[in-house]
PDB file of C-alpha atoms in Angstrom:
ATOM      1  CA  MET X1027       0.000   0.000   0.000  1.00 45.00           C
ATOM      2  CA  ARG X1028       2.821   2.382   0.842  1.00 46.00           C
ATOM      3  CA  LYS X1029       4.396   1.779  -2.589  1.00 47.00           C
ATOM      4  CA  LEU X1030       1.041   2.363  -4.309  1.00 45.00           C
ATOM      5  CA  ALA X1031       0.434   5.538  -2.324  1.00 45.00           C
ATOM      6  CA  GLY X1032       3.899   6.779  -3.182  1.00 48.00           C
ATOM      7  CA  ALA X1033       3.399   6.081  -6.861  1.00 47.00           C
ATOM      8  CA  LEU X1034       0.052   7.893  -6.879  1.00 43.00           C
ATOM      9  CA  ALA X1035       1.591  10.852  -5.091  1.00 43.00           C
ATOM     10  CA  ALA X1036       4.392  11.009  -7.645  1.00 47.00           C
ATOM     11  CA  LEU X1037       1.909  10.931 -10.511  1.00 46.00           C
ATOM     12  CA  ALA X1038      -0.145  13.669  -8.899  1.00 43.00           C
ATOM     13  CA  ALA X1039       2.970  15.799  -8.462  1.00 43.00           C
ATOM     14  CA  LEU X1040       3.877  15.344 -12.105  1.00 47.00           C
ATOM     15  CA  ALA X1041       0.366  16.256 -13.221  1.00 44.00           C
ATOM     16  CA  TRP X1042       0.361  19.354 -11.015  1.00 41.00           C
ATOM     17  CA  ALA X1043       3.823  20.376 -12.279  1.00 46.00           C
ATOM     18  CA  GLY X1044       2.721  20.155 -15.908  1.00 44.00           C
ATOM     19  CA  ALA X1045      -0.577  21.946 -15.428  1.00 46.00           C
ATOM     20  CA  PRO X1046       0.697  25.544 -15.006  1.00 47.00           C
ATOM     21  CA  ALA X1047       2.805  25.293 -18.170  1.00 52.00           C
ATOM     22  CA  ALA X1048      -0.154  23.984 -20.161  1.00 65.00           C
ATOM     23  CA  GLN X1049      -2.699  26.423 -18.713  1.00 74.00           C
ATOM     24  CA  ASP X1050      -0.623  29.594 -18.686  1.00 87.00           C
ATOM     25  CA  TRP X1051       1.537  28.953 -21.724  1.00 96.00           C
ATOM     26  CA  PRO X1052       2.972  31.094 -23.208  1.00 97.00           C
ATOM     27  CA  LYS X1053       2.148  34.011 -20.895  1.00 93.00           C
ATOM     28  CA  GLN X1054       5.202  33.770 -18.656  1.00 94.00           C
ATOM     29  CA  ARG X1055       8.006  34.790 -21.055  1.00 96.00           C
ATOM     30  CA  PRO X1056       9.115  34.759 -24.723  1.00 98.00           C
ATOM     31  CA  VAL X1057       9.402  31.407 -26.488  1.00 98.00           C
ATOM     32  CA  THR X1058      12.722  30.488 -28.113  1.00 98.00           C
ATOM     33  CA  LEU X1059      12.907  28.679 -31.449  1.00 98.00           C
ATOM     34  CA  VAL X1060      16.414  27.205 -31.591  1.00 98.00           C
ATOM     35  CA  VAL X1061      17.407  26.715 -35.228  1.00 98.00           C
ATOM     36  CA  GLY X1062      20.053  24.068 -35.897  1.00 96.00           C
ATOM     37  CA  PHE X1063      21.642  26.013 -38.763  1.00 94.00           C
ATOM     38  CA  GLY X1064      22.917  29.512 -39.514  1.00 92.00           C
ATOM     39  CA  PRO X1065      21.019  32.591 -40.695  1.00 92.00           C
ATOM     40  CA  GLY X1066      19.711  32.335 -44.242  1.00 88.00           C
ATOM     41  CA  ALA X1067      19.555  28.528 -44.297  1.00 87.00           C
ATOM     42  CA  SER X1068      16.226  27.011 -45.344  1.00 89.00           C
ATOM     43  CA  THR X1069      15.513  25.963 -41.750  1.00 93.00           C
ATOM     44  CA  ASP X1070      16.112  29.519 -40.578  1.00 94.00           C
ATOM     45  CA  ILE X1071      13.834  30.950 -43.286  1.00 93.00           C
ATOM     46  CA  ILE X1072      10.975  28.693 -42.213  1.00 95.00           C
ATOM     47  CA  ALA X1073      11.420  29.556 -38.531  1.00 97.00           C
ATOM     48  CA  ARG X1074      11.376  33.284 -39.325  1.00 97.00           C
ATOM     49  CA  LEU X1075       8.282  32.945 -41.516  1.00 96.00           C
ATOM     50  CA  VAL X1076       6.420  31.218 -38.703  1.00 97.00           C
ATOM     51  CA  ALA X1077       7.675  33.157 -35.645  1.00 98.00           C
ATOM     52  CA  PRO X1078       5.732  36.418 -36.180  1.00 97.00           C
ATOM     53  CA  LYS X1079       2.556  34.491 -36.974  1.00 97.00           C
ATOM     54  CA  LEU X1080       2.894  32.580 -33.693  1.00 98.00           C
ATOM     55  CA  GLY X1081       3.490  35.833 -31.869  1.00 97.00           C
ATOM     56  CA  GLU X1082       0.299  37.365 -33.269  1.00 97.00           C
ATOM     57  CA  ALA X1083      -1.790  34.282 -32.501  1.00 97.00           C
ATOM     58  CA  LEU X1084      -0.477  33.605 -28.990  1.00 97.00           C
ATOM     59  CA  GLY X1085       0.257  37.107 -27.730  1.00 96.00           C
ATOM     60  CA  GLN X1086       3.883  36.400 -26.912  1.00 97.00           C
ATOM     61  CA  SER X1087       7.243  36.962 -28.605  1.00 97.00           C
ATOM     62  CA  PHE X1088       8.783  34.018 -30.455  1.00 98.00           C
ATOM     63  CA  VAL X1089      12.539  34.551 -30.700  1.00 98.00           C
ATOM     64  CA  VAL X1090      14.624  32.753 -33.338  1.00 98.00           C
ATOM     65  CA  GLU X1091      18.049  31.709 -32.055  1.00 98.00           C
ATOM     66  CA  ASN X1092      20.554  30.301 -34.554  1.00 97.00           C
ATOM     67  CA  ARG X1093      22.778  27.608 -33.102  1.00 96.00           C
ATOM     68  CA  GLY X1094      24.633  26.100 -36.039  1.00 93.00           C
ATOM     69  CA  GLY X1095      27.304  23.429 -35.992  1.00 92.00           C
ATOM     70  CA  ALA X1096      27.799  19.678 -36.490  1.00 92.00           C
ATOM     71  CA  GLY X1097      24.852  19.402 -38.852  1.00 91.00           C
ATOM     72  CA  GLY X1098      22.360  20.516 -36.216  1.00 95.00           C
ATOM     73  CA  ASN X1099      23.739  18.331 -33.408  1.00 97.00           C
ATOM     74  CA  ILE X1100      24.850  21.232 -31.222  1.00 97.00           C
ATOM     75  CA  ALA X1101      21.380  22.761 -31.236  1.00 97.00           C
ATOM     76  CA  ALA X1102      19.801  19.349 -30.653  1.00 98.00           C
ATOM     77  CA  GLN X1103      21.925  18.807 -27.567  1.00 97.00           C
ATOM     78  CA  GLN X1104      21.039  22.276 -26.277  1.00 97.00           C
ATOM     79  CA  VAL X1105      17.292  21.784 -26.665  1.00 98.00           C
ATOM     80  CA  LYS X1106      17.469  18.243 -25.289  1.00 98.00           C
ATOM     81  CA  ARG X1107      18.728  19.752 -21.997  1.00 98.00           C
ATOM     82  CA  ALA X1108      16.099  22.514 -21.940  1.00 98.00           C
ATOM     83  CA  ALA X1109      13.192  22.444 -19.502  1.00 98.00           C
ATOM     84  CA  PRO X1110      10.158  20.755 -21.112  1.00 98.00           C
ATOM     85  CA  ASP X1111       7.901  23.684 -20.281  1.00 96.00           C
ATOM     86  CA  GLY X1112       6.926  24.890 -23.753  1.00 97.00           C
ATOM     87  CA  TYR X1113       9.374  27.784 -23.863  1.00 98.00           C
ATOM     88  CA  THR X1114      12.075  26.129 -25.996  1.00 98.00           C
ATOM     89  CA  PHE X1115      11.552  24.414 -29.353  1.00 98.00           C
ATOM     90  CA  PHE X1116      13.961  22.953 -31.878  1.00 98.00           C
ATOM     91  CA  VAL X1117      13.678  23.784 -35.596  1.00 98.00           C
ATOM     92  CA  THR X1118      15.762  21.507 -37.761  1.00 98.00           C
ATOM     93  CA  SER X1119      15.987  19.550 -41.000  1.00 96.00           C
ATOM     94  CA  VAL X1120      16.063  15.933 -42.130  1.00 97.00           C
ATOM     95  CA  ALA X1121      19.606  15.888 -40.713  1.00 96.00           C
ATOM     96  CA  TYR X1122      17.865  15.234 -37.385  1.00 98.00           C
ATOM     97  CA  ALA X1123      16.927  11.737 -38.620  1.00 98.00           C
ATOM     98  CA  VAL X1124      20.248  11.099 -40.392  1.00 97.00           C
ATOM     99  CA  ASN X1125      22.806  12.277 -37.850  1.00 97.00           C
ATOM    100  CA  PRO X1126      22.458   9.551 -35.193  1.00 97.00           C
ATOM    101  CA  SER X1127      23.650   7.059 -37.825  1.00 96.00           C
ATOM    102  CA  LEU X1128      26.111   9.399 -39.525  1.00 96.00           C
ATOM    103  CA  TYR X1129      27.983  10.646 -36.428  1.00 96.00           C
ATOM    104  CA  ALA X1130      29.778   8.457 -33.920  1.00 92.00           C
ATOM    105  CA  ASN X1131      28.048  10.491 -31.206  1.00 94.00           C
ATOM    106  CA  ALA X1132      25.276  12.830 -32.309  1.00 96.00           C
ATOM    107  CA  GLY X1133      24.382  13.317 -28.650  1.00 96.00           C
ATOM    108  CA  TYR X1134      20.656  12.552 -28.843  1.00 98.00           C
ATOM    109  CA  ASP X1135      18.132   9.830 -29.590  1.00 98.00           C
ATOM    110  CA  PRO X1136      15.733  11.124 -32.279  1.00 98.00           C
ATOM    111  CA  LEU X1137      12.847   8.940 -31.083  1.00 98.00           C
ATOM    112  CA  LYS X1138      13.205   9.423 -27.313  1.00 98.00           C
ATOM    113  CA  ASP X1139      14.724  12.816 -26.504  1.00 98.00           C
ATOM    114  CA  PHE X1140      12.184  14.973 -28.352  1.00 98.00           C
ATOM    115  CA  VAL X1141       8.484  15.206 -29.129  1.00 98.00           C
ATOM    116  CA  PRO X1142       7.628  15.790 -32.824  1.00 98.00           C
ATOM    117  CA  VAL X1143       5.464  18.908 -33.174  1.00 98.00           C
ATOM    118  CA  ILE X1144       4.979  19.359 -36.924  1.00 98.00           C
ATOM    119  CA  LEU X1145       6.498  18.548 -40.300  1.00 98.00           C
ATOM    120  CA  ALA X1146       6.762  22.134 -41.493  1.00 98.00           C
ATOM    121  CA  SER X1147       7.643  21.605 -45.152  1.00 95.00           C
ATOM    122  CA  SER X1148       9.595  19.416 -47.520  1.00 94.00           C
ATOM    123  CA  THR X1149      11.226  19.409 -50.923  1.00 91.00           C
ATOM    124  CA  PRO X1150      12.478  16.560 -53.086  1.00 93.00           C
ATOM    125  CA  ASN X1151      16.048  16.266 -54.197  1.00 93.00           C
ATOM    126  CA  LEU X1152      16.766  16.799 -57.871  1.00 95.00           C
ATOM    127  CA  ILE X1153      19.097  14.769 -60.086  1.00 97.00           C
ATOM    128  CA  THR X1154      20.486  16.850 -62.962  1.00 97.00           C
ATOM    129  CA  VAL X1155      23.181  16.595 -65.602  1.00 97.00           C
ATOM    130  CA  HIS X1156      25.229  19.163 -67.467  1.00 97.00           C
ATOM    131  CA  PRO X1157      23.661  19.859 -70.907  1.00 97.00           C
ATOM    132  CA  SER X1158      26.710  18.302 -72.582  1.00 96.00           C
ATOM    133  CA  VAL X1159      25.938  14.891 -71.042  1.00 97.00           C
ATOM    134  CA  PRO X1160      24.061  12.616 -73.496  1.00 97.00           C
ATOM    135  CA  ALA X1161      21.484  11.408 -70.984  1.00 97.00           C
ATOM    136  CA  HIS X1162      17.883  12.574 -70.816  1.00 97.00           C
ATOM    137  CA  ASN X1163      16.491  10.207 -68.200  1.00 97.00           C
ATOM    138  CA  LEU X1164      17.699   8.081 -65.310  1.00 97.00           C
ATOM    139  CA  GLN X1165      18.051   4.869 -67.297  1.00 96.00           C
ATOM    140  CA  GLU X1166      20.187   6.614 -69.918  1.00 98.00           C
ATOM    141  CA  LEU X1167      22.341   8.067 -67.152  1.00 98.00           C
ATOM    142  CA  ILE X1168      22.828   4.632 -65.574  1.00 97.00           C
ATOM    143  CA  ALA X1169      23.720   3.122 -68.959  1.00 97.00           C
ATOM    144  CA  LEU X1170      26.238   5.917 -69.516  1.00 98.00           C
ATOM    145  CA  ALA X1171      27.761   5.322 -66.059  1.00 97.00           C
ATOM    146  CA  ARG X1172      28.394   1.680 -66.970  1.00 96.00           C
ATOM    147  CA  ASN X1173      30.581   2.740 -69.894  1.00 95.00           C
ATOM    148  CA  GLU X1174      32.122   6.028 -68.763  1.00 96.00           C
ATOM    149  CA  LYS X1175      33.641   7.403 -65.572  1.00 97.00           C
ATOM    150  CA  LEU X1176      31.199   9.935 -64.142  1.00 97.00           C
ATOM    151  CA  ALA X1177      31.161  12.087 -61.015  1.00 97.00           C
ATOM    152  CA  TYR X1178      28.293  13.755 -59.183  1.00 97.00           C
ATOM    153  CA  ALA X1179      28.189  16.799 -56.949  1.00 96.00           C
ATOM    154  CA  SER X1180      26.147  16.755 -53.748  1.00 95.00           C
ATOM    155  CA  SER X1181      25.512  19.171 -50.903  1.00 89.00           C
ATOM    156  CA  GLY X1182      27.920  17.309 -48.622  1.00 90.00           C
ATOM    157  CA  ILE X1183      28.654  13.955 -46.996  1.00 91.00           C
ATOM    158  CA  GLY X1184      25.649  12.522 -45.209  1.00 92.00           C
ATOM    159  CA  THR X1185      23.136  14.968 -46.669  1.00 92.00           C
ATOM    160  CA  THR X1186      20.038  13.502 -48.277  1.00 93.00           C
ATOM    161  CA  THR X1187      21.328  14.739 -51.634  1.00 93.00           C
ATOM    162  CA  HIS X1188      24.351  12.471 -51.141  1.00 95.00           C
ATOM    163  CA  LEU X1189      22.413   9.532 -49.724  1.00 95.00           C
ATOM    164  CA  SER X1190      19.659   9.678 -52.349  1.00 95.00           C
ATOM    165  CA  MET X1191      22.199   9.298 -55.129  1.00 96.00           C
ATOM    166  CA  GLU X1192      23.931   6.513 -53.218  1.00 95.00           C
ATOM    167  CA  ARG X1193      20.593   4.694 -52.948  1.00 94.00           C
ATOM    168  CA  ILE X1194      20.189   4.969 -56.728  1.00 95.00           C
ATOM    169  CA  LYS X1195      23.750   3.692 -57.239  1.00 95.00           C
ATOM    170  CA  THR X1196      23.181   0.744 -54.902  1.00 93.00           C
ATOM    171  CA  ALA X1197      19.897  -0.233 -56.558  1.00 93.00           C
ATOM    172  CA  SER X1198      21.306   0.028 -60.103  1.00 95.00           C
ATOM    173  CA  LYS X1199      24.765  -1.365 -59.271  1.00 95.00           C
ATOM    174  CA  VAL X1200      26.727   1.458 -60.917  1.00 96.00           C
ATOM    175  CA  ASP X1201      29.667   3.510 -59.703  1.00 95.00           C
ATOM    176  CA  ILE X1202      29.460   7.296 -59.965  1.00 97.00           C
ATOM    177  CA  THR X1203      32.135   9.125 -57.964  1.00 97.00           C
ATOM    178  CA  HIS X1204      30.843  11.367 -55.200  1.00 96.00           C
ATOM    179  CA  VAL X1205      32.256  14.897 -54.962  1.00 96.00           C
ATOM    180  CA  PRO X1206      30.880  16.749 -51.902  1.00 94.00           C
ATOM    181  CA  PHE X1207      30.429  20.531 -51.936  1.00 91.00           C
ATOM    182  CA  GLN X1208      28.727  23.142 -49.831  1.00 82.00           C
ATOM    183  CA  PRO X1209      25.033  23.354 -50.889  1.00 73.00           C
ATOM    184  CA  ALA X1210      25.247  26.449 -53.110  1.00 73.00           C
ATOM    185  CA  GLN X1211      28.598  25.363 -54.546  1.00 88.00           C
ATOM    186  CA  ALA X1212      27.236  21.977 -55.621  1.00 90.00           C
ATOM    187  CA  VAL X1213      24.928  23.629 -58.152  1.00 91.00           C
ATOM    188  CA  THR X1214      27.680  25.981 -59.288  1.00 92.00           C
ATOM    189  CA  ALA X1215      30.017  23.031 -59.832  1.00 92.00           C
ATOM    190  CA  ALA X1216      27.412  21.240 -61.921  1.00 91.00           C
ATOM    191  CA  VAL X1217      26.682  24.326 -64.032  1.00 95.00           C
ATOM    192  CA  GLY X1218      30.416  24.833 -64.569  1.00 95.00           C
ATOM    193  CA  GLY X1219      30.909  21.241 -65.687  1.00 93.00           C
ATOM    194  CA  GLN X1220      33.169  20.284 -62.769  1.00 95.00           C
ATOM    195  CA  THR X1221      30.971  17.201 -62.436  1.00 97.00           C
ATOM    196  CA  GLN X1222      28.754  15.686 -65.092  1.00 97.00           C
ATOM    197  CA  VAL X1223      25.955  14.929 -62.612  1.00 97.00           C
ATOM    198  CA  SER X1224      24.524  16.639 -59.562  1.00 96.00           C
ATOM    199  CA  SER X1225      22.170  15.672 -56.752  1.00 96.00           C
ATOM    200  CA  THR X1226      20.953  18.777 -54.938  1.00 93.00           C
ATOM    201  CA  SER X1227      17.920  20.196 -53.214  1.00 88.00           C
ATOM    202  CA  MET X1228      15.374  21.948 -55.416  1.00 87.00           C
ATOM    203  CA  PRO X1229      15.681  25.625 -54.402  1.00 84.00           C
ATOM    204  CA  PRO X1230      19.196  26.336 -55.766  1.00 86.00           C
ATOM    205  CA  ALA X1231      18.818  24.058 -58.792  1.00 91.00           C
ATOM    206  CA  VAL X1232      15.424  25.040 -60.228  1.00 90.00           C
ATOM    207  CA  PRO X1233      16.536  28.478 -61.526  1.00 91.00           C
ATOM    208  CA  GLN X1234      19.487  26.829 -63.312  1.00 95.00           C
ATOM    209  CA  VAL X1235      17.173  24.245 -64.858  1.00 95.00           C
ATOM    210  CA  LYS X1236      14.782  26.921 -66.080  1.00 94.00           C
ATOM    211  CA  ALA X1237      17.723  28.857 -67.518  1.00 96.00           C
ATOM    212  CA  GLY X1238      18.809  25.769 -69.480  1.00 97.00           C
ATOM    213  CA  LYS X1239      22.112  25.458 -67.623  1.00 97.00           C
ATOM    214  CA  LEU X1240      21.220  22.056 -66.130  1.00 97.00           C
ATOM    215  CA  ARG X1241      19.071  19.246 -67.519  1.00 98.00           C
ATOM    216  CA  PRO X1242      16.733  17.639 -64.959  1.00 97.00           C
ATOM    217  CA  ILE X1243      16.749  13.836 -64.851  1.00 97.00           C
ATOM    218  CA  ALA X1244      14.564  12.929 -61.857  1.00 97.00           C
ATOM    219  CA  VAL X1245      13.033  14.111 -58.607  1.00 96.00           C
ATOM    220  CA  THR X1246      13.398  11.802 -55.602  1.00 96.00           C
ATOM    221  CA  SER X1247       9.912  12.270 -54.129  1.00 94.00           C
ATOM    222  CA  ALA X1248       7.034   9.833 -54.574  1.00 94.00           C
ATOM    223  CA  ARG X1249       5.087  12.514 -56.459  1.00 92.00           C
ATOM    224  CA  ARG X1250       6.250  14.953 -59.098  1.00 92.00           C
ATOM    225  CA  SER X1251       7.164  18.406 -57.862  1.00 91.00           C
ATOM    226  CA  PRO X1252       4.886  21.360 -58.712  1.00 85.00           C
ATOM    227  CA  ALA X1253       8.073  23.378 -59.242  1.00 86.00           C
ATOM    228  CA  LEU X1254       9.086  21.083 -62.153  1.00 91.00           C
ATOM    229  CA  PRO X1255       5.933  19.142 -63.086  1.00 93.00           C
ATOM    230  CA  ASP X1256       7.421  17.702 -66.290  1.00 96.00           C
ATOM    231  CA  VAL X1257      10.309  15.989 -64.497  1.00 97.00           C
ATOM    232  CA  PRO X1258       9.535  12.330 -63.672  1.00 97.00           C
ATOM    233  CA  THR X1259      10.187  10.761 -60.299  1.00 97.00           C
ATOM    234  CA  VAL X1260      12.814   8.102 -59.634  1.00 97.00           C
ATOM    235  CA  ASN X1261       9.965   5.624 -59.127  1.00 96.00           C
ATOM    236  CA  GLU X1262       8.585   6.351 -62.588  1.00 97.00           C
ATOM    237  CA  GLN X1263      11.924   5.340 -64.076  1.00 97.00           C
ATOM    238  CA  GLY X1264      12.221   1.733 -62.980  1.00 92.00           C
ATOM    239  CA  PHE X1265      12.814   2.055 -59.232  1.00 93.00           C
ATOM    240  CA  SER X1266      10.533   1.541 -56.238  1.00 90.00           C
ATOM    241  CA  ASN X1267      10.032   2.897 -52.724  1.00 87.00           C
ATOM    242  CA  PHE X1268      11.810   6.181 -53.385  1.00 92.00           C
ATOM    243  CA  ASP X1269      10.403   9.113 -51.438  1.00 93.00           C
ATOM    244  CA  ASP X1270      13.543  10.945 -50.393  1.00 94.00           C
ATOM    245  CA  LEU X1271      12.849  14.435 -49.114  1.00 94.00           C
ATOM    246  CA  THR X1272      14.745  17.268 -47.563  1.00 93.00           C
ATOM    247  CA  TRP X1273      12.305  18.192 -44.817  1.00 96.00           C
ATOM    248  CA  PHE X1274      12.053  20.691 -41.981  1.00 97.00           C
ATOM    249  CA  GLY X1275      10.318  20.222 -38.665  1.00 98.00           C
ATOM    250  CA  PHE X1276       9.633  21.556 -35.190  1.00 98.00           C
ATOM    251  CA  PHE X1277      10.396  19.509 -32.066  1.00 98.00           C
ATOM    252  CA  ALA X1278       9.969  19.986 -28.314  1.00 98.00           C
ATOM    253  CA  PRO X1279      12.032  18.468 -25.479  1.00 98.00           C
ATOM    254  CA  ALA X1280      10.670  15.137 -24.251  1.00 98.00           C
ATOM    255  CA  GLY X1281       8.151  15.707 -21.486  1.00 98.00           C
ATOM    256  CA  THR X1282       6.658  18.901 -22.910  1.00 98.00           C
ATOM    257  CA  PRO X1283       2.921  18.945 -22.019  1.00 97.00           C
ATOM    258  CA  PRO X1284       0.775  17.475 -24.819  1.00 97.00           C
ATOM    259  CA  GLU X1285      -1.537  20.489 -24.619  1.00 97.00           C
ATOM    260  CA  VAL X1286       1.359  22.798 -25.479  1.00 98.00           C
ATOM    261  CA  VAL X1287       2.528  20.543 -28.319  1.00 98.00           C
ATOM    262  CA  GLY X1288      -1.009  20.403 -29.691  1.00 98.00           C
ATOM    263  CA  ARG X1289      -1.451  24.176 -29.551  1.00 97.00           C
ATOM    264  CA  MET X1290       1.896  24.747 -31.264  1.00 98.00           C
ATOM    265  CA  ASN X1291       0.951  22.272 -33.963  1.00 98.00           C
ATOM    266  CA  ALA X1292      -2.377  23.998 -34.580  1.00 98.00           C
ATOM    267  CA  GLU X1293      -0.856  27.476 -34.758  1.00 98.00           C
ATOM    268  CA  ILE X1294       2.051  26.443 -37.004  1.00 98.00           C
ATOM    269  CA  ASN X1295      -0.395  24.676 -39.324  1.00 98.00           C
ATOM    270  CA  ARG X1296      -2.372  27.908 -39.467  1.00 98.00           C
ATOM    271  CA  ALA X1297       0.752  30.023 -40.027  1.00 97.00           C
ATOM    272  CA  LEU X1298       2.064  27.856 -42.863  1.00 97.00           C
ATOM    273  CA  ASP X1299      -1.381  27.928 -44.497  1.00 95.00           C
ATOM    274  CA  ALA X1300      -1.411  31.736 -44.627  1.00 95.00           C
ATOM    275  CA  PRO X1301      -1.474  32.835 -48.310  1.00 94.00           C
ATOM    276  CA  GLU X1302       1.688  34.931 -48.143  1.00 94.00           C
ATOM    277  CA  VAL X1303       3.605  32.153 -46.371  1.00 94.00           C
ATOM    278  CA  LYS X1304       2.395  29.502 -48.823  1.00 91.00           C
ATOM    279  CA  GLU X1305       3.468  31.716 -51.708  1.00 90.00           C
ATOM    280  CA  ARG X1306       6.931  32.162 -50.219  1.00 89.00           C
ATOM    281  CA  LEU X1307       7.292  28.424 -49.613  1.00 90.00           C
ATOM    282  CA  ALA X1308       6.266  27.703 -53.197  1.00 86.00           C
ATOM    283  CA  GLN X1309       8.867  30.178 -54.469  1.00 82.00           C
ATOM    284  CA  LEU X1310      11.504  28.238 -52.543  1.00 81.00           C
ATOM    285  CA  GLY X1311      10.277  24.923 -53.967  1.00 81.00           C
ATOM    286  CA  PHE X1312       8.877  23.764 -50.599  1.00 90.00           C
ATOM    287  CA  ASP X1313       5.675  21.790 -50.150  1.00 90.00           C
ATOM    288  CA  PHE X1314       3.488  21.898 -47.030  1.00 93.00           C
ATOM    289  CA  ARG X1315       0.533  19.728 -46.072  1.00 92.00           C
ATOM    290  CA  ARG X1316      -1.292  19.998 -42.758  1.00 96.00           C
ATOM    291  CA  ASN X1317      -0.250  17.282 -40.303  1.00 98.00           C
ATOM    292  CA  THR X1318      -0.580  16.311 -36.655  1.00 98.00           C
ATOM    293  CA  PRO X1319       2.130  15.446 -34.098  1.00 98.00           C
ATOM    294  CA  ALA X1320       1.120  11.776 -34.369  1.00 98.00           C
ATOM    295  CA  GLU X1321       1.454  11.823 -38.162  1.00 98.00           C
ATOM    296  CA  PHE X1322       4.852  13.486 -37.933  1.00 98.00           C
ATOM    297  CA  ALA X1323       5.971  10.935 -35.329  1.00 98.00           C
ATOM    298  CA  ALA X1324       4.986   8.029 -37.604  1.00 98.00           C
ATOM    299  CA  PHE X1325       6.799   9.638 -40.548  1.00 97.00           C
ATOM    300  CA  LEU X1326       9.879  10.230 -38.387  1.00 98.00           C
ATOM    301  CA  LYS X1327      10.156   6.571 -37.352  1.00 98.00           C
ATOM    302  CA  GLU X1328      10.262   5.538 -41.007  1.00 97.00           C
ATOM    303  CA  GLU X1329      12.819   8.226 -41.819  1.00 97.00           C
ATOM    304  CA  VAL X1330      15.208   7.158 -39.054  1.00 98.00           C
ATOM    305  CA  VAL X1331      15.141   3.553 -40.286  1.00 97.00           C
ATOM    306  CA  LYS X1332      15.487   4.483 -43.967  1.00 95.00           C
ATOM    307  CA  TRP X1333      18.407   6.864 -43.536  1.00 96.00           C
ATOM    308  CA  ALA X1334      20.198   4.526 -41.118  1.00 96.00           C
ATOM    309  CA  GLN X1335      20.182   1.898 -43.858  1.00 94.00           C
ATOM    310  CA  ALA X1336      21.330   4.431 -46.481  1.00 94.00           C
ATOM    311  CA  VAL X1337      24.220   5.557 -44.266  1.00 95.00           C
ATOM    312  CA  LYS X1338      25.215   1.944 -43.655  1.00 94.00           C
ATOM    313  CA  ASP X1339      25.093   1.042 -47.349  1.00 91.00           C
ATOM    314  CA  SER X1340      27.088   4.114 -48.402  1.00 91.00           C
ATOM    315  CA  GLY X1341      29.670   3.838 -45.631  1.00 92.00           C
ATOM    316  CA  ALA X1342      29.283   7.578 -44.979  1.00 91.00           C
ATOM    317  CA  LYS X1343      30.794   8.987 -41.790  1.00 89.00           C
ATOM    318  CA  ALA X1344      30.847  12.580 -40.591  1.00 86.00           C
ATOM    319  CA  ASP X1345      33.543  12.196 -37.923  1.00 65.00           C
TER     320      ASP X1345
END
C-alpha cells in the first residue's frame, strides 16, 4: 500500500507540475525557437516565416536563435537539456533523422529525446546533368555510367542529396564518384561542368534548370514536384520505394505537455497555411501539407530507419 500511495503521489505531483505550463503557456516569457543552422539557411527561413505568426496568434514573442554546428547536433543537444515547459523548441531539418547514424556520437536519440510537433515543409532532391551529357532520363544516365567514368556533386557527406544518389547507385549497381560541396557550390560546380551529374535540393537548382544550364533527370519524391511538373520521379523510371525528401520540422524536449505541443501544432499549421507564407514556400520549392504530431511521429520513425540503412550502405561517416 505504501508503494502504491507513493506512486500515486508522484503521478499527482507530475500532473500538477505540468498543469501551469499547459494552462498559462505562453504568458510567462518569450518562447525560443532554436534553429540548428545559420542565418539564411532554409531551416532559418521557415522559422522566421512562422515566428511572427505565432506571436500574433499567442500574444507572446517568439525569438529565433541560430545555433549552427555539427549538422544541427549542437542545437539538438542544447534543446534536449532545456526544460520541457513549452518555452524552448527545436527547428531543424532531415539531418535530425540522419545524424544519429552518420555521427559516432550525435548526442541525442531522435525517437526518445524529443516530441515531434509538426512537419513544417519538404522538398524533393533533384538529379540533374550538365547539358553536354548525353542522358535525358535516369536509365540513360545509368547506362552511360556503366561505360564512362562519371562524377556527381552533392551538398555534402551525409546529406540527403548524397544519400539519395547513393541509394540509386546501390539499386542500379553502378559507380558514380561522389564529390561533396557546400550546398550552393554543388549547383555551381554542376553548371560549370566540374561534375557531369549533380544531386541537390530543389531551391538552388530550379533556376538553373529553367535557364537551361542544367538538364533535370529525376526528382526523388514519390510525387512529381509542382516546381518542375514535367520531371519524372525516380519511381517512374524503374525504381521503387523512393520518397527521399529534404524536410524541416519543429520539435519539443521530451516531457513537454501534450496540450502545449497540440497548440503549437495547430498554430504552425495555421501560419504555414497563410497565403503569403504559402506563396513564399512555393517560391523556394517547398511543399506543405497539414499534419498532426502523431502523423509526424509516424513519418519520423520511417525516416530514421530508412536513412540509417542508407548511411550503412554508403559507408558515410561525418567524424
